Tab-separated table of C-alpha atoms and ligand atoms in Angstrom:
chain	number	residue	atom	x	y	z
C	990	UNK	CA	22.333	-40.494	5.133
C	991	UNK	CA	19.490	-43.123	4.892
C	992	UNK	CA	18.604	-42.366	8.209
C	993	UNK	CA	17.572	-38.682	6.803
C	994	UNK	CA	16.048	-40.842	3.928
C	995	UNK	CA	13.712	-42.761	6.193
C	996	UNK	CA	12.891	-40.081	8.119
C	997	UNK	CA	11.208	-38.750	4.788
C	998	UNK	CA	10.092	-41.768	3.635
C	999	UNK	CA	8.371	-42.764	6.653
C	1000	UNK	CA	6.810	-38.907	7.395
C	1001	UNK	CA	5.523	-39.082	4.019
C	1002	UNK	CA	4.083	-42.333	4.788
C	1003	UNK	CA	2.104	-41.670	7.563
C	1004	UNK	CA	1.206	-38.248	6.447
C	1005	UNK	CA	0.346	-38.599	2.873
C	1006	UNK	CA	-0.977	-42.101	3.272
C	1007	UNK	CA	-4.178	-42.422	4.564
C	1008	UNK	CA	-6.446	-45.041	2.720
C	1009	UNK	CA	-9.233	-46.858	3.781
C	1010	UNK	CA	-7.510	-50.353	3.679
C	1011	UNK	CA	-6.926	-52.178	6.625
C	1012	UNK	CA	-4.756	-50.073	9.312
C	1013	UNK	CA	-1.273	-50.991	10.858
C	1014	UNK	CA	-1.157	-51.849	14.386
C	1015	UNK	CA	2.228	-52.225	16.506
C	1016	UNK	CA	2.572	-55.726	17.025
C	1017	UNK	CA	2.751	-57.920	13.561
C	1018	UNK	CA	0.258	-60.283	14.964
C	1019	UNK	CA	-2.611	-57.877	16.283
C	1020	UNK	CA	-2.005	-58.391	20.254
C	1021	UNK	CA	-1.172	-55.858	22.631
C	1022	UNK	CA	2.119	-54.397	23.193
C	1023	UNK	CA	4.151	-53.663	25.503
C	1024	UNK	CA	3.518	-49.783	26.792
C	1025	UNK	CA	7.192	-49.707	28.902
C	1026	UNK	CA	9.092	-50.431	26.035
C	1027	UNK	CA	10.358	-47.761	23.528
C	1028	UNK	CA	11.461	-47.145	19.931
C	1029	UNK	CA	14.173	-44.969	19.923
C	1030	UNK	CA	13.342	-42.175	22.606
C	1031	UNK	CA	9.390	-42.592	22.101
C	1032	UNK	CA	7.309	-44.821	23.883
C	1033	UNK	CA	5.794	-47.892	22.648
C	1034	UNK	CA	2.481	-46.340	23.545
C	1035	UNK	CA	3.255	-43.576	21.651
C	1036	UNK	CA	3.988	-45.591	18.214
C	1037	UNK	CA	1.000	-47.933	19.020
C	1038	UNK	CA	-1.444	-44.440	19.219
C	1039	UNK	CA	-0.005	-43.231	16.020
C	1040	UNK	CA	0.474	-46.034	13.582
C	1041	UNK	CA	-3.225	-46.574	12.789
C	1042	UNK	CA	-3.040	-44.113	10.424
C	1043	UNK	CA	-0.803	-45.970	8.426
C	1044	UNK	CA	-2.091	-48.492	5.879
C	1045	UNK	CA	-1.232	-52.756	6.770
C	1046	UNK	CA	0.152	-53.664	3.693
C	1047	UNK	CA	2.546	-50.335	3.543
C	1048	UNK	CA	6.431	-51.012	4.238
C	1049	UNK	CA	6.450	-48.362	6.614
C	1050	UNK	CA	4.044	-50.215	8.867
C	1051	UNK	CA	6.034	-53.778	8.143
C	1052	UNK	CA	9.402	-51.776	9.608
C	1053	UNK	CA	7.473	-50.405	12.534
C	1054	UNK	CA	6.132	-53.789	13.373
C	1055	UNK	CA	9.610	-54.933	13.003
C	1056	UNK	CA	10.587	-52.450	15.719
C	1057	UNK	CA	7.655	-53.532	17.514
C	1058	UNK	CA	9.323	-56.747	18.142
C	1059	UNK	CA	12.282	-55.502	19.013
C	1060	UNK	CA	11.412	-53.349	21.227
C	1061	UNK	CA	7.825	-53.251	22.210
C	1062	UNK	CA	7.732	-57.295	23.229
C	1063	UNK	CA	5.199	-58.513	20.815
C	1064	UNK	CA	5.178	-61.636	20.513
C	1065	UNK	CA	5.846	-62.084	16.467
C	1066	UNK	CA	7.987	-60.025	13.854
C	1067	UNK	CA	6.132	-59.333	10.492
C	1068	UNK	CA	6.363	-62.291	7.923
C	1069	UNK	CA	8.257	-60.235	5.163
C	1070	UNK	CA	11.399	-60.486	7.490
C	1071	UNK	CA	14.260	-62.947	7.881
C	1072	UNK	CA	15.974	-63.148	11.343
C	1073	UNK	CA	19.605	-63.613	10.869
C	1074	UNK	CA	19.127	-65.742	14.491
C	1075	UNK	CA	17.192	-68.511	14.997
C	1076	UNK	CA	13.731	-67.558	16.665
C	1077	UNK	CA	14.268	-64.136	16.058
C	1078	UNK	CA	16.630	-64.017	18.503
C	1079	UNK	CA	18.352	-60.138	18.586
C	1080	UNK	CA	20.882	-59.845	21.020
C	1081	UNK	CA	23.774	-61.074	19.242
C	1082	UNK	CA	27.209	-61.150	20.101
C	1083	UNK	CA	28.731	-59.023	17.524
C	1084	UNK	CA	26.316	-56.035	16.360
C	1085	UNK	CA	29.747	-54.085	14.807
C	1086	UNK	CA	31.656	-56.552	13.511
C	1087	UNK	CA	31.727	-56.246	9.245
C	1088	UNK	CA	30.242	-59.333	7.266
C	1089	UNK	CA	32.418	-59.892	4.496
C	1090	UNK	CA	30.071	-61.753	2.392
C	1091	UNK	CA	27.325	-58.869	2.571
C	1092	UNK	CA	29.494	-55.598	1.558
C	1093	UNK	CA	30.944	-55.518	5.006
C	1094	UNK	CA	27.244	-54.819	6.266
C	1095	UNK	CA	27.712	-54.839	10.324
C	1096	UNK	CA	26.206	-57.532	12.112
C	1097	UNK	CA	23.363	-55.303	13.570
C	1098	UNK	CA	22.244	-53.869	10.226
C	1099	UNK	CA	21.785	-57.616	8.755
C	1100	UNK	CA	19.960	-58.909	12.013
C	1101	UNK	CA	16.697	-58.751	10.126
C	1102	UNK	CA	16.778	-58.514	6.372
C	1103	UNK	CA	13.892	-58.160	3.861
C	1104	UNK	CA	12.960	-61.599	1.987
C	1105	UNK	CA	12.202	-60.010	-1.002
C	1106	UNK	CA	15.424	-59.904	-1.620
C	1107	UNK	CA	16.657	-63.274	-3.900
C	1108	UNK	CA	19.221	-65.382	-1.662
C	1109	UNK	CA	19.117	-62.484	1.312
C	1110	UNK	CA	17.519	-65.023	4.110
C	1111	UNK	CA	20.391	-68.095	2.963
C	1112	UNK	CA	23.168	-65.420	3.489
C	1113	UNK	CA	21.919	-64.167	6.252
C	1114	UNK	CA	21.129	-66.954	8.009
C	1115	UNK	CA	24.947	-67.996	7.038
C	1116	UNK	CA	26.488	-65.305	8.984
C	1117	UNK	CA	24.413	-66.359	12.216
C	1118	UNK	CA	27.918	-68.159	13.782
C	1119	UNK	CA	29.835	-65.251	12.480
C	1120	UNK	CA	27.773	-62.695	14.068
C	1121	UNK	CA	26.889	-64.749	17.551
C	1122	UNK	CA	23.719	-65.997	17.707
C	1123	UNK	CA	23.250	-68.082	20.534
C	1124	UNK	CA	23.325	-71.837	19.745
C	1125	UNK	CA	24.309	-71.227	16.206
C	1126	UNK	CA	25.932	-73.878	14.007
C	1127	UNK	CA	29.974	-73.726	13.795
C	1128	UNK	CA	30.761	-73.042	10.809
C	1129	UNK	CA	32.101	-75.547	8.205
C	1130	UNK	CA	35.717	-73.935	7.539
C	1131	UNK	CA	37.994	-72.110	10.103
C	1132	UNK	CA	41.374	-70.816	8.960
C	1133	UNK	CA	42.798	-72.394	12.583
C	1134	UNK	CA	41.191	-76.054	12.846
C	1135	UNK	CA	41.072	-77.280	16.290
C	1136	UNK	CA	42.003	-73.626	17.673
C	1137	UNK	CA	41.838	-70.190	18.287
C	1138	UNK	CA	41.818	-67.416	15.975
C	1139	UNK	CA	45.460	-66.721	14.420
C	1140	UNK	CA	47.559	-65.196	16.102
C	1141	UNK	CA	49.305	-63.035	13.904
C	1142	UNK	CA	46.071	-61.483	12.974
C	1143	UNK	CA	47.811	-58.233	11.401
C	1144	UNK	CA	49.913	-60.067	8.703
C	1145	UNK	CA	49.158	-59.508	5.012
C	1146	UNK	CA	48.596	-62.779	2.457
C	1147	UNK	CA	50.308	-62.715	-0.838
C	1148	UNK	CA	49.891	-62.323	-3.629
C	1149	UNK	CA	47.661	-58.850	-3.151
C	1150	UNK	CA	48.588	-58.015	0.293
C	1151	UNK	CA	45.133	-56.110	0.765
C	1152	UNK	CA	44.151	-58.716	3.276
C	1153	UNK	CA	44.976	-59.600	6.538
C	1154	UNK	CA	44.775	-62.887	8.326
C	1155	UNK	CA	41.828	-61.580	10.726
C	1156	UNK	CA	39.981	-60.875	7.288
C	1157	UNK	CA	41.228	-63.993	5.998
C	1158	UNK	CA	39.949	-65.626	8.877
C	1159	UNK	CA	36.446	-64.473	8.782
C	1160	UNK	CA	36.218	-64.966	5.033
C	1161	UNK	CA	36.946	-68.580	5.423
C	1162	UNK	CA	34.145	-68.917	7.700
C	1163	UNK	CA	31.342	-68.132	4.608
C	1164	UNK	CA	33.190	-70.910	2.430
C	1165	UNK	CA	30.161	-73.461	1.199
C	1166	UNK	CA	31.557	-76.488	1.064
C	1167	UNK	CA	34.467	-78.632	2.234
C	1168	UNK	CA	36.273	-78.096	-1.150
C	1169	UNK	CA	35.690	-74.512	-1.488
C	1170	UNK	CA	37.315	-74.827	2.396
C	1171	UNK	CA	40.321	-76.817	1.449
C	1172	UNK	CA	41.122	-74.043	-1.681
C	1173	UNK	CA	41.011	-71.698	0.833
C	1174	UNK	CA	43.055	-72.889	3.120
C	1175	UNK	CA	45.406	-75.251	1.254
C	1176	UNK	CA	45.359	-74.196	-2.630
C	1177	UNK	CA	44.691	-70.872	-3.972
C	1178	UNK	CA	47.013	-68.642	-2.169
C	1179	UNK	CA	51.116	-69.308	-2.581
C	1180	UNK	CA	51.195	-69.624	1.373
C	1181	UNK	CA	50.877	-71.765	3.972
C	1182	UNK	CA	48.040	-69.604	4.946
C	1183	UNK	CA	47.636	-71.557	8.645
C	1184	UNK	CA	51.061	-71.298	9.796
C	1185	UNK	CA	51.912	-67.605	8.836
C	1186	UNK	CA	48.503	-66.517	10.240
C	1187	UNK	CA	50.153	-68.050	13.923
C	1188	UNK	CA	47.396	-70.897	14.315
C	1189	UNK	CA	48.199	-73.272	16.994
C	1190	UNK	CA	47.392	-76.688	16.386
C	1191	UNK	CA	48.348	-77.091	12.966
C	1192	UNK	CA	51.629	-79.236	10.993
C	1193	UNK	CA	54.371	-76.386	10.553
C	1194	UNK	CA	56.301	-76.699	7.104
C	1195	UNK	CA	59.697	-77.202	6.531
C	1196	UNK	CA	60.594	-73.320	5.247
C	1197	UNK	CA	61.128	-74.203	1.321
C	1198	UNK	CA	62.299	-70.158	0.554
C	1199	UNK	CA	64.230	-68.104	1.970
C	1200	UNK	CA	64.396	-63.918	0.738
C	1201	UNK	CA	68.264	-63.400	2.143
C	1202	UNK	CA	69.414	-67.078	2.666
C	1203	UNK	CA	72.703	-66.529	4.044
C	1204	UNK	CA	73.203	-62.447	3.923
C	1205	UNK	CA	71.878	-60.074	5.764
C	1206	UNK	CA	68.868	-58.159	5.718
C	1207	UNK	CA	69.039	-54.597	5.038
C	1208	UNK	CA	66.993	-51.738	3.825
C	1209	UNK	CA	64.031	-53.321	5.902
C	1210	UNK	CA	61.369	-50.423	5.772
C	1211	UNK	CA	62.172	-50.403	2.091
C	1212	UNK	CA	58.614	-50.198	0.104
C	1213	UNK	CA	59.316	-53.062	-2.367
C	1214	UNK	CA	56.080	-53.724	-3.585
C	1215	UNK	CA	52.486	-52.443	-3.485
C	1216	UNK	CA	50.702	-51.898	-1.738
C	1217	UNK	CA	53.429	-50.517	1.003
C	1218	UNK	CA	55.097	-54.075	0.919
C	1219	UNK	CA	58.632	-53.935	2.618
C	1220	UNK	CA	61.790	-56.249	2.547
C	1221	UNK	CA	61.154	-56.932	6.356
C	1222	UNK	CA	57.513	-58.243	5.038
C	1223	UNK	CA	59.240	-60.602	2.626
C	1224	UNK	CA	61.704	-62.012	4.749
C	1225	UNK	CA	59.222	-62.964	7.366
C	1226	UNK	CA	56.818	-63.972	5.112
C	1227	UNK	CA	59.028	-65.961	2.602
C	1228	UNK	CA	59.839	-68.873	4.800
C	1229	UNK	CA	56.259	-69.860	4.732
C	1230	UNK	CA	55.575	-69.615	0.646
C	1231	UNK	CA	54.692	-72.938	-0.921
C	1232	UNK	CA	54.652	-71.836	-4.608
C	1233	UNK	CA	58.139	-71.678	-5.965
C	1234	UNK	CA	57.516	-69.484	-8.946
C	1235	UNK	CA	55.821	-67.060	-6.338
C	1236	UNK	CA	59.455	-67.717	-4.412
C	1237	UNK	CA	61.314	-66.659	-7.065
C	1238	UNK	CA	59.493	-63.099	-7.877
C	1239	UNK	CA	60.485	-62.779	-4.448
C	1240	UNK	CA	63.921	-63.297	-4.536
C	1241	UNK	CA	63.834	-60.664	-7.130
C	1242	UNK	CA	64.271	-58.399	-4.654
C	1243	UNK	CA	67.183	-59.520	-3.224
C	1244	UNK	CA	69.546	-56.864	-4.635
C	1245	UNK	CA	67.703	-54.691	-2.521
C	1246	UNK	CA	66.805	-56.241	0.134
C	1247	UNK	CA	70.313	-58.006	1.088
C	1248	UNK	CA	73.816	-58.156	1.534
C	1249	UNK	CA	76.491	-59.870	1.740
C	1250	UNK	CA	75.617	-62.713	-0.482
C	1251	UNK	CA	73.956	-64.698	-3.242
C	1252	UNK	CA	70.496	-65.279	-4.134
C	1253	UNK	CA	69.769	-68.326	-2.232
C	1254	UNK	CA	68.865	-71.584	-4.206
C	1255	UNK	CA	65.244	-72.759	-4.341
C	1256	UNK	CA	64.971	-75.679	-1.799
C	1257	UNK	CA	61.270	-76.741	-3.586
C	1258	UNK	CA	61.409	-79.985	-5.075
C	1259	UNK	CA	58.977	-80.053	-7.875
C	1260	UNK	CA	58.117	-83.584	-7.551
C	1261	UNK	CA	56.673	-82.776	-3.549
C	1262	UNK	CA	54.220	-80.228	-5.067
C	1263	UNK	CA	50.782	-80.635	-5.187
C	1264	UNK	CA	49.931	-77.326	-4.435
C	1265	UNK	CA	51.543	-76.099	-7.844
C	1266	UNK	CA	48.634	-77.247	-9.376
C	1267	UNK	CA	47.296	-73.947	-11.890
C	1268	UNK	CA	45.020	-73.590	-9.487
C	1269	UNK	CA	47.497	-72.680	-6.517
C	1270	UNK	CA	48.981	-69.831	-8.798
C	1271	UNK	CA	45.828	-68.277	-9.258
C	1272	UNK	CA	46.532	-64.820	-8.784
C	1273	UNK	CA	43.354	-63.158	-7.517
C	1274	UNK	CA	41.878	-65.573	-5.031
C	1275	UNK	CA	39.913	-63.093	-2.209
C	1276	UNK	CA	37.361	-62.485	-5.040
C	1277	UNK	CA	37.067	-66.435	-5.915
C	1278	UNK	CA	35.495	-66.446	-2.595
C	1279	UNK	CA	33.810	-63.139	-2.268
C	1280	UNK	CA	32.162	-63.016	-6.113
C	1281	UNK	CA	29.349	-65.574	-5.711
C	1282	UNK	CA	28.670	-65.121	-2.497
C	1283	UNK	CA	28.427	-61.389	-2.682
C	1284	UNK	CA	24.996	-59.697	-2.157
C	1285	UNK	CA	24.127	-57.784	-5.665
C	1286	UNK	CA	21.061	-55.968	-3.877
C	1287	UNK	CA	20.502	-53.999	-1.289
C	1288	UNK	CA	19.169	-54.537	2.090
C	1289	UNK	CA	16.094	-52.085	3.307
C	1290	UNK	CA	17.866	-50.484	6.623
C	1291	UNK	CA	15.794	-50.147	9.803
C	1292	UNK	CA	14.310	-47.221	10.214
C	1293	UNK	CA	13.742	-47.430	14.316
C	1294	UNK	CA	14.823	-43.814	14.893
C	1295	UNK	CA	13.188	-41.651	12.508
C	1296	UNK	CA	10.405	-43.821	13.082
C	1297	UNK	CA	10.606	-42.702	16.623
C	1298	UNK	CA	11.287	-39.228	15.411
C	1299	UNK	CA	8.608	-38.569	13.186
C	1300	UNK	CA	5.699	-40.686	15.174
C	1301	UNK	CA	7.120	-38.411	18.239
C	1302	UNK	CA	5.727	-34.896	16.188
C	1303	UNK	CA	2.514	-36.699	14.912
C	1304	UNK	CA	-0.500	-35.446	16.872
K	2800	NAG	C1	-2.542	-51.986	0.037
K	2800	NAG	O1	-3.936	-52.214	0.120
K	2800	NAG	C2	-4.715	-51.262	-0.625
K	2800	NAG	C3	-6.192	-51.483	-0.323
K	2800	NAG	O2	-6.468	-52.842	-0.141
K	2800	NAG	C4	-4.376	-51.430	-2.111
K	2800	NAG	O3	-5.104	-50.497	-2.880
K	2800	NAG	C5	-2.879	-51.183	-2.309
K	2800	NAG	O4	-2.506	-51.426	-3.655
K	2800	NAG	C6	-2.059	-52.096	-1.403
K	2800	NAG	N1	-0.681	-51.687	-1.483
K	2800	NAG	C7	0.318	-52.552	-1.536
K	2800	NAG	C8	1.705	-51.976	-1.561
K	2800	NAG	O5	0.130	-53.759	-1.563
K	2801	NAG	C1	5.006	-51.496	33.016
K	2801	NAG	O1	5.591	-50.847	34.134
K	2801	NAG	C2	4.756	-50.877	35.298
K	2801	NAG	C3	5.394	-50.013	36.371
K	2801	NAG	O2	6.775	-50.290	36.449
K	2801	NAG	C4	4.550	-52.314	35.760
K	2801	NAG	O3	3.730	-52.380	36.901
K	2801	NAG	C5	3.923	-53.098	34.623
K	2801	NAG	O4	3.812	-54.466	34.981
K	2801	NAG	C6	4.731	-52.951	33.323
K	2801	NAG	N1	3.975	-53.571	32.247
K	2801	NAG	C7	4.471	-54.571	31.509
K	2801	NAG	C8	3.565	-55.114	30.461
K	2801	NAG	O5	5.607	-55.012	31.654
K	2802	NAG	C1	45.184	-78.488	20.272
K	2802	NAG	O1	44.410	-79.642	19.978
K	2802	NAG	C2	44.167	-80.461	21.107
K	2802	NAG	C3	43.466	-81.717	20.640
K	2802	NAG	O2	42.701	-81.469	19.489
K	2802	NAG	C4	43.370	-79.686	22.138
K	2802	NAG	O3	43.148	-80.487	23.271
K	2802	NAG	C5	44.136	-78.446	22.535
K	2802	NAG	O4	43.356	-77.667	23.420
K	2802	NAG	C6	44.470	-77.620	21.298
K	2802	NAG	N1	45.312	-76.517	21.686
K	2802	NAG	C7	44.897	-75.248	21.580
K	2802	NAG	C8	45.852	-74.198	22.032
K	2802	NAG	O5	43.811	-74.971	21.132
K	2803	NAG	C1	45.083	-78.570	4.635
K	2803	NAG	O1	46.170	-79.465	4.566
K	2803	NAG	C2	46.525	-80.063	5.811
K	2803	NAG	C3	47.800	-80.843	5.613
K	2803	NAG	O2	47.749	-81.594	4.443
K	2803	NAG	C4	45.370	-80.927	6.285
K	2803	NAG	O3	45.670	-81.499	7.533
K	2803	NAG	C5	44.140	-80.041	6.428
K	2803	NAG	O4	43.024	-80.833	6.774
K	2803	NAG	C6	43.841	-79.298	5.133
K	2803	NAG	N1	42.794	-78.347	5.390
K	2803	NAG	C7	41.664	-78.328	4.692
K	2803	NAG	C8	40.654	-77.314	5.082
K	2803	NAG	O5	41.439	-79.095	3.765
K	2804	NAG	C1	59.522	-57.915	-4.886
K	2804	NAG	O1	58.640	-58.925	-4.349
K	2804	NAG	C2	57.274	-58.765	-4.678
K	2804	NAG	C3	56.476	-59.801	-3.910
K	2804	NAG	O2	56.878	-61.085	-4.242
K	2804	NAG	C4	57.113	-58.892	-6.189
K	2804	NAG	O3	55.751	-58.721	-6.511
K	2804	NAG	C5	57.939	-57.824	-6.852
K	2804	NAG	O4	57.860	-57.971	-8.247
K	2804	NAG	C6	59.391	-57.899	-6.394
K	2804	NAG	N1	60.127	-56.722	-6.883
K	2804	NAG	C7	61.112	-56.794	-7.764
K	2804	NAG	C8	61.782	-55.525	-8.088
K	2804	NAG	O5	61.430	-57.863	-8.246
């Protein structure tokens, strides 16, 4: 869709836009490009013959100059532009992979992101370890200190289920400061969040709940909760909940989840509880993270291909 957007945009910049202000050339900085590169299936040549007719100070020309890095080896990319990398670098390690923080923007659509836009260079420069830019600083919070990603990368964190350690994982990453770190890892969710996400490396509780104690599981595709939460989920999930009031909705479901029993007792002492502070039973904690940190503006998308396209059909 916005590449069909661009394509007009751009045609109708170079076609309806023809002052006598100072023209655009290819390369950001005025020297020479290079002719054996191209920008999308047209040659740099091509772009570099064409773009005079577009005015300096248009946005069209700023994007094409953009590409003219990119692509075309000059040497600078226009001013107006933040690299997500360090020196501009652009071949990053993860072009597909969705930035959280940024609307789940890919990698490769944030690599270079208009200043204009209030706090867009700060986040983007933030995602620069996330993304895999070379020599990039690690990042201040990982889910699995001293280790690989989890292992278990497929489980779902109470209390919403709607995400999954790998997206736990990456949000973590974005957290600003130690103590936004530690919440994240060791207060606002009712879980160990480490230890059922499988990292290596890291203390493993003593199991303080239990869905079945002693009886048996049955019923274990049952759909117990939303969003497609089933008995099996609980009882593999349960021995690693730290909030006992979170324990006990739980064991709500134990008439139909079990047999061949009782409810089992709660094993939490409340005196060895510090992560029952209010704080720990928050009950929507993704969006703690998320809400400051999320991008309320849009990013201007690259427009490399109908730039190609449309310089292609200009005499
Ligand atoms: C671009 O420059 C021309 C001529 O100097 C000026 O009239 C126009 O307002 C400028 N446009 C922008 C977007 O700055
Ligand atoms: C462009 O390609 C030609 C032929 O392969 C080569 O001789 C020339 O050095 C190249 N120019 C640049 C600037 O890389
Ligand atoms: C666990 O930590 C130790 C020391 O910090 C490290 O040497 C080891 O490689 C780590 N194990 C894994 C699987 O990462
Ligand atoms: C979480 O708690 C564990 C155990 O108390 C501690 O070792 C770890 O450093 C904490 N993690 C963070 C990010 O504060
Ligand atoms: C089953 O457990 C879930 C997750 O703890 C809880 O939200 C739900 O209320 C429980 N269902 C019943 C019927 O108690």
């Amino acid at each position: 869709m916005w590449k069909l957007f661009c394509a007009v945009a751009v045609f109708v910049g170079v076609i309806a836009v023809r002052v006598n202000g100072q023209q655009c050339t290819l390369c950001a900085d005025g020297s020479a490009s290079n002719p054996n590169g191209t920008i999308g299936a047209a040659p740099c040549s091509d772009i570099e013959a064409v773009i005079g007719s577009t005015p300096a100070n248009s946005t069209q020309c700023r994007d094409v100059q953009l590409q003219g890095f990119l692509n075309c080896g000059c040497p600078t990319f226009p001013g107006s532009f933040c690299p997500m990398c360090a020196d501009g670098f652009f071949s990053i390690a993860q072009p597909n992979k969705q930035i959280p923080i940024l609307n789940d923007m890919t990698c490769e659509d944030a690599l270079f992101a208009e200043i204009a836009v209030e706090n867009a260079c700060s986040d983007i420069e933030r995602t620069a370890h996330f993304c895999g830019c070379p020599g990039a600083p690690e990042p201040i919070c990982t889910l699995c200190a001293n280790g690989p990603a989890p292992s278990k990368p497929t489980r779902r964190l109470p209390p919403s289920f709607t995400l999954t350690c790998a997206d736990y994982s990456d949000l973590v990453e974005f957290s600003l400061d130690e103590s936004e770190c530690a919440d994240a890892i060791n207060g606002t969710l009712p879980i160990h969040t480490s230890t059922y996400c499988g990292c290596v490396n890291v203390s493993t509780p003593v199991p303080t709940c239990s869905l079945c104690g002693d009886a048996a599981l049955i019923n274990a595709d049952m759909n117990v909760a939303e969003p497609d939460v089933t008995c099996q989920e609980l009882f593999e999930m349960a021995p690693f909940l730290k909030d006992q009031l979170y324990c006990s909705a739980l064991q709500a479901n134990f008439t139909i989840c079990c047999e061949g029993g009782a409810v089992p007792a709660p094993t939490m002492s409340p005196t060895t509880a510090p992560d029952r502070s209010p704080q720990a039973q928050t009950e929507s904690p993704s969006t703690d993270l998320t809400s400051g940190a999320r991008w309320h503006a849009s990013i201007w998308l690259l427009c490399a291909l109908s730039v190609a396209m449309v310089a292609s059909q200009t005499p």
